[in-house]
Short mmCIF file of C-alpha atoms in Angstrom, two decimals:
data_model
loop_
_atom_site.label_atom_id
_atom_site.label_comp_id
_atom_site.label_asym_id
_atom_site.label_seq_id
_atom_site.Cartn_x
_atom_site.Cartn_y
_atom_site.Cartn_z
CA MET R 59 0.18 -0.44 -0.28
CA ILE R 60 1.14 3.89 -0.60
CA LEU R 61 0.84 5.88 3.38
CA THR R 62 0.51 9.60 2.57
CA VAL R 63 1.21 11.41 4.91
CA THR R 64 -1.13 15.44 5.33
CA PRO R 65 0.04 17.10 8.52
CA ASN R 66 -2.31 20.16 8.04
CA PRO R 67 -5.70 18.26 6.73
CA ALA R 68 -8.65 20.50 6.20
CA ILE R 69 -12.70 20.17 5.76
CA ASP R 70 -12.89 21.00 2.45
CA LEU R 71 -16.08 22.98 0.93
CA THR R 72 -17.27 23.95 -1.61
CA TYR R 73 -19.41 26.33 -3.32
CA ARG R 74 -21.09 26.45 -7.12
CA VAL R 75 -21.92 29.74 -8.18
CA THR R 76 -23.66 30.76 -11.96
CA ALA R 77 -20.93 33.55 -11.78
CA LEU R 78 -18.81 34.88 -8.95
CA GLU R 79 -19.74 38.65 -8.45
CA PRO R 80 -16.71 40.35 -6.54
CA GLY R 81 -18.99 42.69 -3.34
CA GLU R 82 -22.46 41.19 -4.48
CA THR R 83 -24.37 39.00 -2.46
CA HIS R 84 -24.82 34.88 -3.45
CA ARG R 85 -27.68 33.18 -2.43
CA VAL R 86 -25.79 29.30 -2.84
CA ALA R 87 -26.41 25.67 -2.55
CA ALA R 88 -24.91 24.16 0.63
CA PRO R 89 -21.76 23.51 -0.13
CA ALA R 90 -20.32 20.31 -0.60
CA ALA R 91 -18.00 19.70 2.54
CA ARG R 92 -15.53 17.02 2.35
CA ALA R 93 -12.26 15.37 4.58
CA ALA R 94 -9.58 16.60 2.42
CA GLY R 95 -5.85 18.44 2.77
CA LYS R 96 -2.93 16.62 -0.36
CA GLY R 97 -2.13 14.09 1.33
CA LEU R 98 -6.27 12.75 1.61
CA ASN R 99 -6.71 13.56 -2.33
CA VAL R 100 -3.74 11.15 -2.95
CA ALA R 101 -4.97 8.56 -1.08
CA ARG R 102 -8.57 8.96 -2.48
CA VAL R 103 -7.10 9.14 -6.56
CA ILE R 104 -5.06 6.16 -6.23
CA ALA R 105 -8.11 4.61 -4.39
CA GLN R 106 -10.33 5.23 -7.08
CA THR R 107 -7.88 4.22 -9.65
CA GLY R 108 -7.81 0.68 -8.11
CA GLY R 109 -4.41 1.46 -5.81
CA ALA R 110 -4.43 -0.06 -2.27
CA ALA R 111 -3.89 3.96 0.37
CA PHE R 112 -3.16 4.55 3.54
CA ALA R 113 -4.03 8.09 5.08
CA LEU R 114 -2.14 8.66 8.04
CA THR R 115 -3.61 12.79 9.02
CA THR R 116 -3.87 14.53 12.83
CA ALA R 117 -7.84 15.76 13.50
CA GLY R 118 -8.72 17.92 15.68
CA GLY R 119 -11.63 19.60 17.38
CA ALA R 120 -15.40 18.72 16.10
CA PRO R 121 -13.91 19.59 12.51
CA GLY R 122 -11.62 16.76 13.36
CA LEU R 123 -14.89 14.70 14.22
CA ARG R 124 -16.23 15.38 11.15
CA LEU R 125 -13.39 14.35 9.28
CA ALA R 126 -12.97 11.55 10.83
CA ASP R 127 -16.96 10.88 10.19
CA ASP R 128 -16.15 11.57 6.39
CA LEU R 129 -12.65 8.94 6.65
CA GLU R 130 -15.16 6.69 8.26
CA ALA R 131 -18.11 6.47 5.44
CA SER R 132 -15.94 6.43 2.32
CA GLY R 133 -14.48 3.32 2.69
CA LEU R 134 -10.85 4.73 2.71
CA PRO R 135 -7.90 3.37 5.36
CA SER R 136 -6.80 5.59 7.52
CA GLU R 137 -5.12 6.62 10.76
CA LEU R 138 -5.66 9.93 13.05
CA VAL R 139 -3.19 11.03 15.06
CA PRO R 140 -5.42 13.10 18.10
CA VAL R 141 -4.21 17.02 17.99
CA SER R 142 -5.73 19.53 20.41
CA ALA R 143 -5.85 22.61 17.03
CA PRO R 144 -8.72 22.53 15.77
CA THR R 145 -8.94 20.71 12.07
CA ARG R 146 -8.71 23.91 9.66
CA SER R 147 -11.42 24.44 6.86
CA SER R 148 -10.81 24.98 3.16
CA VAL R 149 -13.19 27.05 0.97
CA ALA R 150 -13.17 26.76 -2.74
CA ILE R 151 -15.62 28.89 -4.27
CA VAL R 152 -16.45 27.67 -8.38
CA ASP R 153 -17.64 30.68 -10.51
CA GLU R 154 -19.28 27.81 -13.25
CA GLY R 155 -19.97 30.69 -16.43
CA SER R 156 -15.82 31.60 -16.27
CA GLY R 157 -14.29 28.21 -15.30
CA VAL R 158 -12.72 29.57 -12.54
CA THR R 159 -12.57 28.68 -8.96
CA THR R 160 -11.53 30.50 -6.14
CA ILE R 161 -9.59 28.91 -2.81
CA PHE R 162 -9.71 30.64 0.68
CA ASN R 163 -7.35 27.98 2.83
CA GLU R 164 -7.63 28.54 6.95
CA ILE R 165 -3.37 28.63 8.24
CA GLY R 166 -4.85 26.45 10.97
CA GLY R 167 -3.47 25.61 14.59
CA ALA R 168 -0.07 24.57 15.63
CA LEU R 169 0.66 21.53 16.84
CA SER R 170 2.87 20.84 20.09
CA PRO R 171 5.94 18.47 20.00
CA ALA R 172 4.17 15.87 22.00
CA GLU R 173 1.82 16.17 18.74
CA TRP R 174 4.43 16.02 16.25
CA ARG R 175 6.32 12.94 18.03
CA ALA R 176 3.56 10.90 17.83
CA LEU R 177 2.80 11.61 14.11
CA GLY R 178 6.35 10.60 13.35
CA GLU R 179 6.20 7.25 15.03
CA ALA R 180 3.19 6.43 13.46
CA VAL R 181 5.24 7.63 9.99
CA GLU R 182 7.88 4.96 10.87
CA ARG R 183 5.67 2.08 12.26
CA LEU R 184 3.20 2.61 8.52
CA ALA R 185 6.11 3.02 6.31
CA VAL R 186 7.04 -1.06 7.76
CA PRO R 187 4.25 -2.43 5.54
CA ALA R 188 4.18 0.34 2.08
CA THR R 189 4.95 0.08 -1.38
CA ALA R 190 5.23 4.09 -1.74
CA LEU R 191 5.90 6.98 1.16
CA VAL R 192 3.74 10.35 0.06
CA GLY R 193 4.10 13.52 1.88
CA SER R 194 2.04 16.51 0.65
CA GLY R 195 0.77 20.28 2.07
CA SER R 196 0.90 23.24 4.16
CA LEU R 197 2.56 22.56 7.46
CA PRO R 198 0.82 24.03 10.40
CA PRO R 199 2.54 26.90 12.09
CA GLY R 200 5.89 26.12 13.86
CA ALA R 201 6.27 22.54 12.47
CA PRO R 202 9.83 21.61 11.77
CA ASP R 203 10.93 22.42 7.85
CA SER R 204 12.52 19.12 8.25
CA PHE R 205 9.34 17.42 8.59
CA TYR R 206 9.39 15.83 5.15
CA ALA R 207 13.26 15.11 4.55
CA GLU R 208 12.37 13.35 7.65
CA LEU R 209 9.87 11.28 6.19
CA VAL R 210 12.49 10.96 3.22
CA GLU R 211 15.24 9.30 5.73
CA VAL R 212 11.82 6.79 6.64
CA ALA R 213 11.44 5.65 2.86
CA ARG R 214 15.04 5.30 2.18
CA ARG R 215 16.12 3.30 5.24
CA ARG R 216 12.82 1.35 4.73
CA GLY R 217 13.61 1.00 0.86
CA ILE R 218 10.29 2.67 -0.51
CA PRO R 219 10.32 5.58 -2.88
CA SER R 220 9.59 8.71 -1.55
CA VAL R 221 7.37 11.72 -3.40
CA ILE R 222 6.99 14.73 -1.95
CA ASP R 223 4.46 17.91 -2.29
CA ALA R 224 6.03 21.76 -0.91
CA THR R 225 6.67 24.16 -0.70
CA GLY R 226 10.04 27.08 0.56
CA LEU R 227 12.64 26.22 3.46
CA PRO R 228 10.35 22.04 3.65
CA LEU R 229 10.80 20.95 -0.06
CA LEU R 230 14.55 22.51 0.19
CA ALA R 231 15.27 20.11 3.07
CA ALA R 232 13.26 16.95 1.01
CA ALA R 233 15.65 17.64 -2.12
CA GLU R 234 19.04 18.04 0.59
CA ALA R 235 17.76 14.55 2.01
CA GLY R 236 17.68 12.82 -1.49
CA ALA R 237 13.47 13.06 -1.84
CA ASP R 238 13.11 10.27 -5.02
CA VAL R 239 10.43 12.75 -7.09
CA LEU R 240 9.32 16.42 -6.13
CA LYS R 241 6.22 17.91 -7.09
CA PRO R 242 6.04 21.82 -7.26
CA ASN R 243 4.53 23.81 -9.76
CA ARG R 244 6.13 26.63 -10.98
CA ARG R 245 4.83 29.14 -8.54
CA GLU R 246 6.52 26.97 -5.14
CA LEU R 247 9.07 26.19 -7.58
CA ALA R 248 10.26 29.85 -7.74
CA ASP R 249 9.53 30.90 -4.99
CA THR R 250 11.79 28.32 -2.88
CA VAL R 251 15.05 28.64 -4.75
CA GLY R 252 14.28 32.24 -6.41
CA ILE R 253 14.40 31.33 -9.79
CA ASP R 254 11.99 32.18 -12.43
CA ASP R 255 12.49 29.63 -15.36
CA PRO R 256 11.23 26.29 -14.64
CA VAL R 257 13.96 23.95 -16.09
CA ALA R 258 16.50 25.85 -14.03
CA GLY R 259 14.88 25.90 -11.00
CA ALA R 260 13.91 22.30 -11.21
CA ARG R 261 18.05 21.33 -11.70
CA ALA R 262 18.48 23.42 -8.18
CA LEU R 263 16.32 20.68 -6.61
CA LEU R 264 18.52 18.37 -8.75
CA ALA R 265 21.59 19.46 -7.71
CA ALA R 266 20.91 19.77 -3.65
CA GLY R 267 20.14 16.31 -3.98
CA ALA R 268 16.46 14.95 -5.79
CA ARG R 269 16.34 12.40 -7.74
CA LEU R 270 14.02 13.88 -10.20
CA VAL R 271 11.21 17.30 -10.31
CA LEU R 272 7.64 17.75 -11.29
CA VAL R 273 6.47 20.56 -12.07
CA SER R 274 3.13 21.48 -12.86
CA LEU R 275 2.78 24.29 -15.23
CA GLY R 276 -0.88 25.04 -14.92
CA THR R 277 -2.51 25.08 -18.76
CA GLU R 278 0.77 24.87 -19.61
CA GLY R 279 1.21 20.65 -18.80
CA MET R 280 3.82 19.28 -17.00
CA LEU R 281 7.62 19.21 -17.06
CA ALA R 282 9.99 16.42 -16.11
CA VAL R 283 12.99 17.05 -15.26
CA SER R 284 15.44 14.91 -14.27
CA ALA R 285 19.88 14.45 -14.35
CA THR R 286 19.67 13.92 -18.36
CA GLU R 287 15.98 14.64 -19.76
CA VAL R 288 13.27 17.39 -19.46
CA SER R 289 10.07 15.37 -20.78
CA GLY R 290 7.00 17.63 -20.91
CA ALA R 291 3.51 16.70 -21.60
CA ARG R 292 0.28 18.75 -22.15
CA LEU R 293 -3.09 18.53 -23.47
CA PRO R 294 -3.90 20.00 -26.67
CA GLN R 295 -6.39 22.46 -25.13
CA PRO R 296 -6.53 23.83 -21.60
CA LEU R 297 -9.76 22.48 -19.56
CA ALA R 298 -12.57 24.45 -17.74
CA GLY R 299 -13.05 23.33 -13.91
CA ASN R 300 -11.97 22.92 -10.77
CA ALA R 301 -8.49 22.69 -10.64
CA THR R 302 -8.43 22.35 -6.92
CA GLY R 303 -7.13 18.51 -6.42
CA ALA R 304 -5.06 18.08 -9.98
CA GLY R 305 -2.14 18.92 -8.26
CA ASP R 306 -2.48 15.74 -6.16
CA ALA R 307 -3.77 13.39 -9.29
CA ALA R 308 -0.60 13.30 -10.47
CA VAL R 309 1.25 13.17 -6.80
CA ALA R 310 -1.53 10.16 -6.81
CA ALA R 311 0.07 9.14 -10.22
CA VAL R 312 3.60 9.14 -10.00
CA ALA R 313 3.76 6.83 -6.98
CA THR R 314 1.04 4.52 -7.72
CA SER R 315 3.38 4.01 -10.92
CA LEU R 316 6.50 4.23 -8.53
CA ALA R 317 5.30 1.68 -6.31
CA ALA R 318 5.28 0.16 -9.57
CA GLY R 319 8.46 0.01 -9.98
CA ILE R 320 7.89 2.26 -13.55
CA ASP R 321 9.77 5.29 -12.68
CA ASP R 322 10.99 6.31 -16.53
CA PRO R 323 10.33 10.09 -15.95
CA ALA R 324 8.49 10.64 -19.89
CA LEU R 325 6.25 7.88 -18.82
CA LEU R 326 5.81 9.28 -15.35
CA VAL R 327 4.97 13.39 -16.27
CA ARG R 328 2.66 11.48 -19.42
CA ARG R 329 1.07 9.51 -16.36
CA ALA R 330 0.63 12.45 -14.16
CA THR R 331 -0.47 15.11 -16.78
CA ALA R 332 -3.03 12.76 -17.98
CA TRP R 333 -4.61 12.17 -14.67
CA SER R 334 -4.05 15.51 -13.16
CA ALA R 335 -6.18 16.93 -16.59
CA ALA R 336 -9.07 14.62 -15.55
CA ALA R 337 -9.13 15.54 -11.17
CA VAL R 338 -10.05 19.08 -13.54
CA LEU R 339 -13.06 17.89 -14.75
CA ALA R 340 -14.26 15.81 -11.41
CA PRO R 341 -16.75 17.89 -9.02
CA LEU R 342 -14.36 17.63 -6.09
CA ALA R 343 -10.71 17.20 -5.07
CA GLY R 344 -9.69 13.62 -4.87
CA GLU R 345 -11.77 12.68 -7.89
CA LEU R 346 -11.06 11.90 -11.52
CA ASP R 347 -13.59 12.14 -14.49
CA PRO R 348 -14.50 8.40 -14.78
CA ALA R 349 -12.16 8.47 -18.54
CA TYR R 350 -8.87 9.28 -17.33
CA PRO R 351 -7.85 6.10 -19.05
CA GLU R 352 -7.93 8.30 -21.80
CA TYR R 353 -6.55 11.15 -20.82
CA GLU R 354 -3.11 9.91 -21.38
CA ALA R 355 -3.24 9.21 -25.05
CA ARG R 356 -4.78 12.37 -25.91
CA LEU R 357 -1.18 14.01 -24.40
CA VAL R 358 1.05 16.37 -26.51
CA LEU R 359 4.41 15.25 -26.23
CA SER R 360 7.78 17.11 -25.71
#
């Protein structure tokens, strides 16, 4: 099974409006609400595509109970580390007229040293049967910048691949720890290494110690940059929809492939781009358009 670790989960609330008009009052139906956060979205996609995933996350307060109930109802195998800080919320407003989604992410509450230790101990224990380890998403305030690097080290000791989706110092630390795959988007990469060109930025992470960097380029597709090659993939035409979970779908594709022994960068970027595109047309983050197997054949490769 693929172990996903989400240290800063959220209750995702998705509202849909015919047209979003800033400064105006909108009457909307009740939002779709579900347990989320990047690693949970990754685990849901792995499960939808027939893989085995196990989601490790935290839960606190009344929102944490709601998160636990939703995970149980979904049937997704999971373990929740109890924390004092209430689980945060994330609000997505989908403008159905323009196809643009606006997102408001709460920062989340800090974890105590004892809670961080409990999360780390759970990672060590659950990594034993895992075939790959994924660390995804923002870290709560006061989190150690080394958290994702520590996940990489756990994966290395277990002899399994690691995939990290983060930004800033935690992303750089994961690179220095030798992560198998890093998956920032263009903006996260530039913010981390201070280089606007995505290929040059990816090479900076490779120089730091990462083995492969996949860079999401939004409507321009995705790049895979290794020490020896640069591969790209995109759809012929951009898709209109909710791109909230597109990056998580890409991570799910990469982790699934690595767990199956597939590590060719050109193959990884094709599968990641196809699943990411299929996520844009799904109603909620953590899901793919049921036609996702067909997307790979439509890609323009470079």
